């Protein structure tokens, strides 16, 4: 038992932190304004020389063969800087969906380009009602001779507008299937939203009688429900790691401000009311780290604990991030309410991360189900 | 990062679990699930001696002093199994978790040889003499005095003053205490850390009744009480540093076993909620989930602290551990009575309480002793976050 990152893991973290040191507010804002809402050069670097996109992929797909613990360290560092990037949609959620649902040949085909940084996934797994997948899936597959026909609507698709391939969850027969669709396929309409969280663009996607080959289906017909759960848990765990990094960073920013801002003739940080609020936030952040790190270990070593660990990490870390980001707005005073200051970017990301893949309330209800405590009315989101 | 235990550690787990099961279904059947601090005193003392005889009393200590040189992983395992078996709260806690580790870290070889084996055997019990009527959060304000007097082999510390809130002093053989040994000194300076026998004419213990109805803490008066000249831990005048060392144990991972025991309290709440249907209430369910999550996070955080301690580092988590579990447990107590409803408020005729109402009342102390939540927040803000200190009044 060694519940601490190894030297090699810490090196991955410090290399990532160093690289992202220059990803400051100006760069983040430039990325937000860029086409697709991210910085193309950084994305190329991640997929190319840095090899981040393939970090957790098996070597047979051109990956580095490391695991979810390492991937989550990157997620923490990306979270610290609120990096706007297709990384989560592609190398986390998309990769997990393909790994869990697809056949070996399909994995080769989809993951090898990802490992080289030449694949952006858009994961269309959420229905227009916004319920956590697979609830409320609207898209439906029907067979039309040797081919498939896809109709319906998916929404809240992260980086859906710039994806190379869409991974679409759809009802088929009595079950669920996942299909992969190249961008630009006829009948696919991508409608980008203006999102509250400026750092994670999302789109609504409409499918109008899209005709697909049978090989578009990843895995067996109607069999995606079970592997989907595991893929979602892996993504939740990585999202929790991202939240922890962001929470820690926004708390640091707030602490720095309180040390430097003087009112009533003394630094604000010397007032006990503010110190105590900061101490409570740090207590949450430290517990959140424990949650995220344990969940990353569970993802790697203990599949049987994955659902529980994911529900714990996703709910606790997103709550902690929200507390820190909300605290940051408050403790910065007027400047914290401006567009110019970064506090709102963290606050909005915190809200968006909490909602994504099942809110903290939803995760806690799910946790009780996992623990065998029955089910009350399932929370909507 | 690696969660698994080695085969040797798993063997230790089954050996420990087997022993605990045999004891708690055999000779100590009556103590299974005992959650009070000190009820059934005689049996509790026997239990401590049984643990000692099997060398399960202080497994992390060196074998030379009655321990097993257990690794940190084995200590985690033992704490888990101890809780799982429903073994009683350890009345030897003050010696095992506070006095012993302090002496091990800061004591002389002679002190280790004198004091550690009887703690490990469950034969000598300790209490903590820090707080005084005018020195609570502001511990550096202690006024109890000790002076060296006599010559040669007769040289002794003579102690005068009053301690308060001294838990389990009525049963203790020894007290580790913070006293002022430099006449006219103030604050952190001029304090010493003495080990003082409790069973002597100069020591008077008066129990104080607590809000639970029980009387576990005491007023403790020292009037010309004595202890050997060499029963001082660290140099005379260096007492503050040693006392802070003990507090670090009290706030840190030494309490892992205690937190493992909280599982049983949560399980009792869940059982009650199932029995009366509250388990279907969406708001109660959210709180049950929060409680489960908090408990898991304590365990994960303890594993983190143990791992970094093993590597000789203090993780940030160490600063936040005490406030986290104490605040968590207070909420657990509130959840317990909310699940039970009005029935929770009916005591036994002698004002004794079942497990869950006792949890509700007893947990109010968790955020007070060992440094209140407010003091923990000051420490986190100043030491971990580096925020400026508040000016001290005169
Ligand atoms: C069940 C129980 C068992 C105990 N056992 C022992 C024992 O065995 N040995 C022992 O030595 N002591 C023991 N104590 C004493 C305990 O350590 C003290 O009660 C505690 O340190 C607080 O001191 P106080 O009671 O003097 O409160 P005070 O220091 O007077 O505090 C009163 C209130 O003011 C707050 N406060 C104080 N200073 C500050 C500040 N600077 N900033 C903000 N808020 C502040 C406190 O948080 C508290 O809410 C025990 C206490 C309890 C409840």
PDB file of N, CA and C in Angstrom, chain A residues 25-85:
ATOM      1  N   UNK A  25      -3.898  34.144 -18.188  1.00  0.00           N
ATOM      2  CA  UNK A  25      -5.221  34.648 -18.509  1.00  0.00           C
ATOM      3  C   UNK A  25      -5.304  35.095 -19.968  1.00  0.00           C
ATOM      4  N   UNK A  26      -4.265  35.774 -20.434  1.00  0.00           N
ATOM      5  CA  UNK A  26      -4.304  36.302 -21.806  1.00  0.00           C
ATOM      6  C   UNK A  26      -4.414  35.146 -22.812  1.00  0.00           C
ATOM      7  N   UNK A  27      -3.639  34.092 -22.550  1.00  0.00           N
ATOM      8  CA  UNK A  27      -3.668  32.957 -23.476  1.00  0.00           C
ATOM      9  C   UNK A  27      -5.013  32.243 -23.416  1.00  0.00           C
ATOM     10  N   UNK A  28      -5.525  32.097 -22.202  1.00  0.00           N
ATOM     11  CA  UNK A  28      -6.828  31.444 -22.045  1.00  0.00           C
ATOM     12  C   UNK A  28      -7.904  32.230 -22.794  1.00  0.00           C
ATOM     13  N   UNK A  29      -7.857  33.562 -22.646  1.00  0.00           N
ATOM     14  CA  UNK A  29      -8.882  34.370 -23.307  1.00  0.00           C
ATOM     15  C   UNK A  29      -8.722  34.348 -24.828  1.00  0.00           C
ATOM     16  N   UNK A  30      -7.472  34.269 -25.267  1.00  0.00           N
ATOM     17  CA  UNK A  30      -7.257  34.157 -26.707  1.00  0.00           C
ATOM     18  C   UNK A  30      -7.840  32.835 -27.208  1.00  0.00           C
ATOM     19  N   UNK A  31      -7.652  31.788 -26.424  1.00  0.00           N
ATOM     20  CA  UNK A  31      -8.165  30.469 -26.811  1.00  0.00           C
ATOM     21  C   UNK A  31      -9.690  30.491 -26.891  1.00  0.00           C
ATOM     22  N   UNK A  32     -10.291  31.132 -25.893  1.00  0.00           N
ATOM     23  CA  UNK A  32     -11.755  31.202 -25.874  1.00  0.00           C
ATOM     24  C   UNK A  32     -12.281  31.867 -27.142  1.00  0.00           C
ATOM     25  N   UNK A  33     -11.552  32.878 -27.606  1.00  0.00           N
ATOM     26  CA  UNK A  33     -11.989  33.611 -28.787  1.00  0.00           C
ATOM     27  C   UNK A  33     -11.595  32.957 -30.101  1.00  0.00           C
ATOM     28  N   UNK A  34     -10.722  31.957 -30.023  1.00  0.00           N
ATOM     29  CA  UNK A  34     -10.231  31.328 -31.261  1.00  0.00           C
ATOM     30  C   UNK A  34     -11.310  30.430 -31.859  1.00  0.00           C
ATOM     31  N   UNK A  35     -11.205  30.107 -33.160  1.00  0.00           N
ATOM     32  CA  UNK A  35     -12.179  29.196 -33.767  1.00  0.00           C
ATOM     33  C   UNK A  35     -12.179  27.867 -33.019  1.00  0.00           C
ATOM     34  N   UNK A  36     -13.352  27.383 -32.692  1.00  0.00           N
ATOM     35  CA  UNK A  36     -13.440  26.119 -31.960  1.00  0.00           C
ATOM     36  C   UNK A  36     -13.262  26.278 -30.469  1.00  0.00           C
ATOM     37  N   UNK A  37     -12.829  27.455 -30.037  1.00  0.00           N
ATOM     38  CA  UNK A  37     -12.717  27.708 -28.597  1.00  0.00           C
ATOM     39  C   UNK A  37     -11.523  27.066 -27.934  1.00  0.00           C
ATOM     40  N   UNK A  38     -10.449  26.822 -28.680  1.00  0.00           N
ATOM     41  CA  UNK A  38      -9.231  26.320 -28.042  1.00  0.00           C
ATOM     42  C   UNK A  38      -8.035  26.727 -28.875  1.00  0.00           C
ATOM     43  N   UNK A  39      -6.850  26.555 -28.272  1.00  0.00           N
ATOM     44  CA  UNK A  39      -5.613  26.972 -28.927  1.00  0.00           C
ATOM     45  C   UNK A  39      -5.060  25.793 -29.727  1.00  0.00           C
ATOM     46  N   UNK A  40      -5.105  25.932 -31.040  1.00  0.00           N
ATOM     47  CA  UNK A  40      -4.726  24.806 -31.901  1.00  0.00           C
ATOM     48  C   UNK A  40      -3.280  24.371 -31.670  1.00  0.00           C
ATOM     49  N   UNK A  41      -2.393  25.343 -31.467  1.00  0.00           N
ATOM     50  CA  UNK A  41      -0.974  25.002 -31.318  1.00  0.00           C
ATOM     51  C   UNK A  41      -0.749  24.115 -30.089  1.00  0.00           C
ATOM     52  N   UNK A  42      -1.416  24.473 -28.994  1.00  0.00           N
ATOM     53  CA  UNK A  42      -1.242  23.677 -27.769  1.00  0.00           C
ATOM     54  C   UNK A  42      -1.806  22.268 -27.963  1.00  0.00           C
ATOM     55  N   UNK A  43      -2.923  22.173 -28.625  1.00  0.00           N
ATOM     56  CA  UNK A  43      -3.526  20.862 -28.876  1.00  0.00           C
ATOM     57  C   UNK A  43      -2.575  20.001 -29.711  1.00  0.00           C
ATOM     58  N   UNK A  44      -1.949  20.609 -30.711  1.00  0.00           N
ATOM     59  CA  UNK A  44      -0.994  19.849 -31.525  1.00  0.00           C
ATOM     60  C   UNK A  44       0.194  19.390 -30.691  1.00  0.00           C
ATOM     61  N   UNK A  45       0.626  20.280 -29.809  1.00  0.00           N
ATOM     62  CA  UNK A  45       1.756  19.940 -28.952  1.00  0.00           C
ATOM     63  C   UNK A  45       1.397  18.772 -28.020  1.00  0.00           C
ATOM     64  N   UNK A  46       0.196  18.827 -27.463  1.00  0.00           N
ATOM     65  CA  UNK A  46      -0.251  17.754 -26.550  1.00  0.00           C
ATOM     66  C   UNK A  46      -0.269  16.413 -27.255  1.00  0.00           C
ATOM     67  N   UNK A  47      -0.807  16.426 -28.478  1.00  0.00           N
ATOM     68  CA  UNK A  47      -0.936  15.171 -29.197  1.00  0.00           C
ATOM     69  C   UNK A  47       0.373  14.744 -29.836  1.00  0.00           C
ATOM     70  N   UNK A  48       1.199  15.712 -30.194  1.00  0.00           N
ATOM     71  CA  UNK A  48       2.440  15.408 -30.890  1.00  0.00           C
ATOM     72  C   UNK A  48       3.577  15.120 -29.932  1.00  0.00           C
ATOM     73  N   UNK A  49       4.497  16.089 -29.795  1.00  0.00           N
ATOM     74  CA  UNK A  49       5.731  15.844 -29.037  1.00  0.00           C
ATOM     75  C   UNK A  49       5.479  15.409 -27.591  1.00  0.00           C
ATOM     76  N   UNK A  50       4.412  15.928 -26.966  1.00  0.00           N
ATOM     77  CA  UNK A  50       4.200  15.606 -25.548  1.00  0.00           C
ATOM     78  C   UNK A  50       3.585  14.223 -25.349  1.00  0.00           C
ATOM     79  N   UNK A  51       2.852  13.768 -26.330  1.00  0.00           N
ATOM     80  CA  UNK A  51       2.264  12.437 -26.234  1.00  0.00           C
ATOM     81  C   UNK A  51       1.162  12.304 -25.191  1.00  0.00           C
ATOM     82  N   UNK A  52       0.552  13.439 -24.820  1.00  0.00           N
ATOM     83  CA  UNK A  52      -0.462  13.373 -23.758  1.00  0.00           C
ATOM     84  C   UNK A  52      -1.699  12.584 -24.174  1.00  0.00           C
ATOM     85  N   UNK A  53      -2.080  12.710 -25.434  1.00  0.00           N
ATOM     86  CA  UNK A  53      -3.324  12.051 -25.851  1.00  0.00           C
ATOM     87  C   UNK A  53      -3.210  10.527 -25.779  1.00  0.00           C
ATOM     88  N   UNK A  54      -1.990  10.043 -25.901  1.00  0.00           N
ATOM     89  CA  UNK A  54      -1.809   8.595 -25.852  1.00  0.00           C
ATOM     90  C   UNK A  54      -1.273   8.098 -24.521  1.00  0.00           C
ATOM     91  N   UNK A  55      -1.167   9.014 -23.565  1.00  0.00           N
ATOM     92  CA  UNK A  55      -0.522   8.652 -22.292  1.00  0.00           C
ATOM     93  C   UNK A  55      -1.127   7.397 -21.667  1.00  0.00           C
ATOM     94  N   UNK A  56      -2.449   7.348 -21.639  1.00  0.00           N
ATOM     95  CA  UNK A  56      -3.112   6.238 -20.953  1.00  0.00           C
ATOM     96  C   UNK A  56      -3.568   5.154 -21.926  1.00  0.00           C
ATOM     97  N   UNK A  57      -3.183   5.271 -23.192  1.00  0.00           N
ATOM     98  CA  UNK A  57      -3.605   4.248 -24.163  1.00  0.00           C
ATOM     99  C   UNK A  57      -2.568   3.135 -24.215  1.00  0.00           C
ATOM    100  N   UNK A  58      -3.017   1.913 -24.449  1.00  0.00           N
ATOM    101  CA  UNK A  58      -2.075   0.793 -24.572  1.00  0.00           C
ATOM    102  C   UNK A  58      -1.081   1.026 -25.714  1.00  0.00           C
ATOM    103  N   UNK A  59       0.077   0.412 -25.573  1.00  0.00           N
ATOM    104  CA  UNK A  59       1.128   0.619 -26.569  1.00  0.00           C
ATOM    105  C   UNK A  59       0.704   0.133 -27.947  1.00  0.00           C
ATOM    106  N   UNK A  60      -0.173  -0.881 -27.986  1.00  0.00           N
ATOM    107  CA  UNK A  60      -0.535  -1.402 -29.301  1.00  0.00           C
ATOM    108  C   UNK A  60      -1.339  -0.390 -30.134  1.00  0.00           C
ATOM    109  N   UNK A  61      -1.821   0.641 -29.512  1.00  0.00           N
ATOM    110  CA  UNK A  61      -2.476   1.707 -30.284  1.00  0.00           C
ATOM    111  C   UNK A  61      -1.553   2.918 -30.427  1.00  0.00           C
ATOM    112  N   UNK A  62      -0.290   2.709 -30.075  1.00  0.00           N
ATOM    113  CA  UNK A  62       0.650   3.824 -30.181  1.00  0.00           C
ATOM    114  C   UNK A  62       0.689   4.684 -28.925  1.00  0.00           C
ATOM    115  N   UNK A  63       0.054   4.200 -27.860  1.00  0.00           N
ATOM    116  CA  UNK A  63       0.056   4.964 -26.610  1.00  0.00           C
ATOM    117  C   UNK A  63       1.292   4.680 -25.778  1.00  0.00           C
ATOM    118  N   UNK A  64       1.360   5.340 -24.614  1.00  0.00           N
ATOM    119  CA  UNK A  64       2.509   5.169 -23.725  1.00  0.00           C
ATOM    120  C   UNK A  64       2.284   4.033 -22.736  1.00  0.00           C
ATOM    121  N   UNK A  65       1.054   3.511 -22.698  1.00  0.00           N
ATOM    122  CA  UNK A  65       0.788   2.364 -21.824  1.00  0.00           C
ATOM    123  C   UNK A  65       0.720   2.714 -20.350  1.00  0.00           C
ATOM    124  N   UNK A  66       0.623   3.989 -20.027  1.00  0.00           N
ATOM    125  CA  UNK A  66       0.448   4.346 -18.611  1.00  0.00           C
ATOM    126  C   UNK A  66      -1.046   4.282 -18.292  1.00  0.00           C
ATOM    127  N   UNK A  67      -1.406   4.708 -17.096  1.00  0.00           N
ATOM    128  CA  UNK A  67      -2.796   4.464 -16.701  1.00  0.00           C
ATOM    129  C   UNK A  67      -3.555   5.715 -16.326  1.00  0.00           C
ATOM    130  N   UNK A  68      -4.679   5.482 -15.670  1.00  0.00           N
ATOM    131  CA  UNK A  68      -5.586   6.565 -15.323  1.00  0.00           C
ATOM    132  C   UNK A  68      -4.987   7.479 -14.262  1.00  0.00           C
ATOM    133  N   UNK A  69      -4.111   6.953 -13.424  1.00  0.00           N
ATOM    134  CA  UNK A  69      -3.476   7.802 -12.401  1.00  0.00           C
ATOM    135  C   UNK A  69      -2.676   8.903 -13.093  1.00  0.00           C
ATOM    136  N   UNK A  70      -1.922   8.524 -14.107  1.00  0.00           N
ATOM    137  CA  UNK A  70      -1.106   9.507 -14.830  1.00  0.00           C
ATOM    138  C   UNK A  70      -2.007  10.472 -15.601  1.00  0.00           C
ATOM    139  N   UNK A  71      -3.024   9.912 -16.237  1.00  0.00           N
ATOM    140  CA  UNK A  71      -3.950  10.764 -16.987  1.00  0.00           C
ATOM    141  C   UNK A  71      -4.591  11.805 -16.058  1.00  0.00           C
ATOM    142  N   UNK A  72      -4.951  11.352 -14.853  1.00  0.00           N
ATOM    143  CA  UNK A  72      -5.606  12.264 -13.908  1.00  0.00           C
ATOM    144  C   UNK A  72      -4.645  13.359 -13.429  1.00  0.00           C
ATOM    145  N   UNK A  73      -3.365  13.065 -13.390  1.00  0.00           N
ATOM    146  CA  UNK A  73      -2.409  14.128 -13.042  1.00  0.00           C
ATOM    147  C   UNK A  73      -2.425  15.221 -14.109  1.00  0.00           C
ATOM    148  N   UNK A  74      -2.474  14.802 -15.374  1.00  0.00           N
ATOM    149  CA  UNK A  74      -2.590  15.798 -16.449  1.00  0.00           C
ATOM    150  C   UNK A  74      -3.882  16.585 -16.293  1.00  0.00           C
ATOM    151  N   UNK A  75      -4.950  15.881 -15.997  1.00  0.00           N
ATOM    152  CA  UNK A  75      -6.246  16.541 -15.827  1.00  0.00           C
ATOM    153  C   UNK A  75      -6.187  17.598 -14.715  1.00  0.00           C
ATOM    154  N   UNK A  76      -5.500  17.258 -13.612  1.00  0.00           N
ATOM    155  CA  UNK A  76      -5.363  18.242 -12.528  1.00  0.00           C
ATOM    156  C   UNK A  76      -4.649  19.485 -13.031  1.00  0.00           C
ATOM    157  N   UNK A  77      -3.577  19.270 -13.780  1.00  0.00           N
ATOM    158  CA  UNK A  77      -2.795  20.417 -14.253  1.00  0.00           C
ATOM    159  C   UNK A  77      -3.583  21.224 -15.281  1.00  0.00           C
ATOM    160  N   UNK A  78      -4.304  20.543 -16.147  1.00  0.00           N
ATOM    161  CA  UNK A  78      -5.146  21.258 -17.122  1.00  0.00           C
ATOM    162  C   UNK A  78      -6.235  22.036 -16.386  1.00  0.00           C
ATOM    163  N   UNK A  79      -6.741  21.436 -15.315  1.00  0.00           N
ATOM    164  CA  UNK A  79      -7.762  22.100 -14.517  1.00  0.00           C
ATOM    165  C   UNK A  79      -7.237  23.357 -13.848  1.00  0.00           C
ATOM    166  N   UNK A  80      -6.020  23.282 -13.331  1.00  0.00           N
ATOM    167  CA  UNK A  80      -5.442  24.467 -12.654  1.00  0.00           C
ATOM    168  C   UNK A  80      -5.525  25.698 -13.537  1.00  0.00           C
ATOM    169  N   UNK A  81      -5.230  25.511 -14.802  1.00  0.00           N
ATOM    170  CA  UNK A  81      -5.175  26.663 -15.708  1.00  0.00           C
ATOM    171  C   UNK A  81      -6.461  26.815 -16.512  1.00  0.00           C
ATOM    172  N   UNK A  82      -7.463  26.026 -16.212  1.00  0.00           N
ATOM    173  CA  UNK A  82      -8.724  26.042 -16.972  1.00  0.00           C
ATOM    174  C   UNK A  82      -8.468  25.912 -18.468  1.00  0.00           C
ATOM    175  N   UNK A  83      -7.464  25.127 -18.833  1.00  0.00           N
ATOM    176  CA  UNK A  83      -7.076  25.041 -20.236  1.00  0.00           C
ATOM    177  C   UNK A  83      -8.290  24.649 -21.086  1.00  0.00           C
ATOM    178  N   UNK A  84      -8.596  25.475 -22.084  1.00  0.00           N
ATOM    179  CA  UNK A  84      -9.695  25.171 -23.006  1.00  0.00           C
ATOM    180  C   UNK A  84      -9.110  24.279 -24.092  1.00  0.00           C
ATOM    181  N   UNK A  85      -9.559  23.027 -24.130  1.00  0.00           N
ATOM    182  CA  UNK A  85      -8.888  22.059 -24.991  1.00  0.00           C
ATOM    183  C   UNK A  85      -9.801  20.879 -25.274  1.00  0.00           C
TER     184      UNK A  85
END
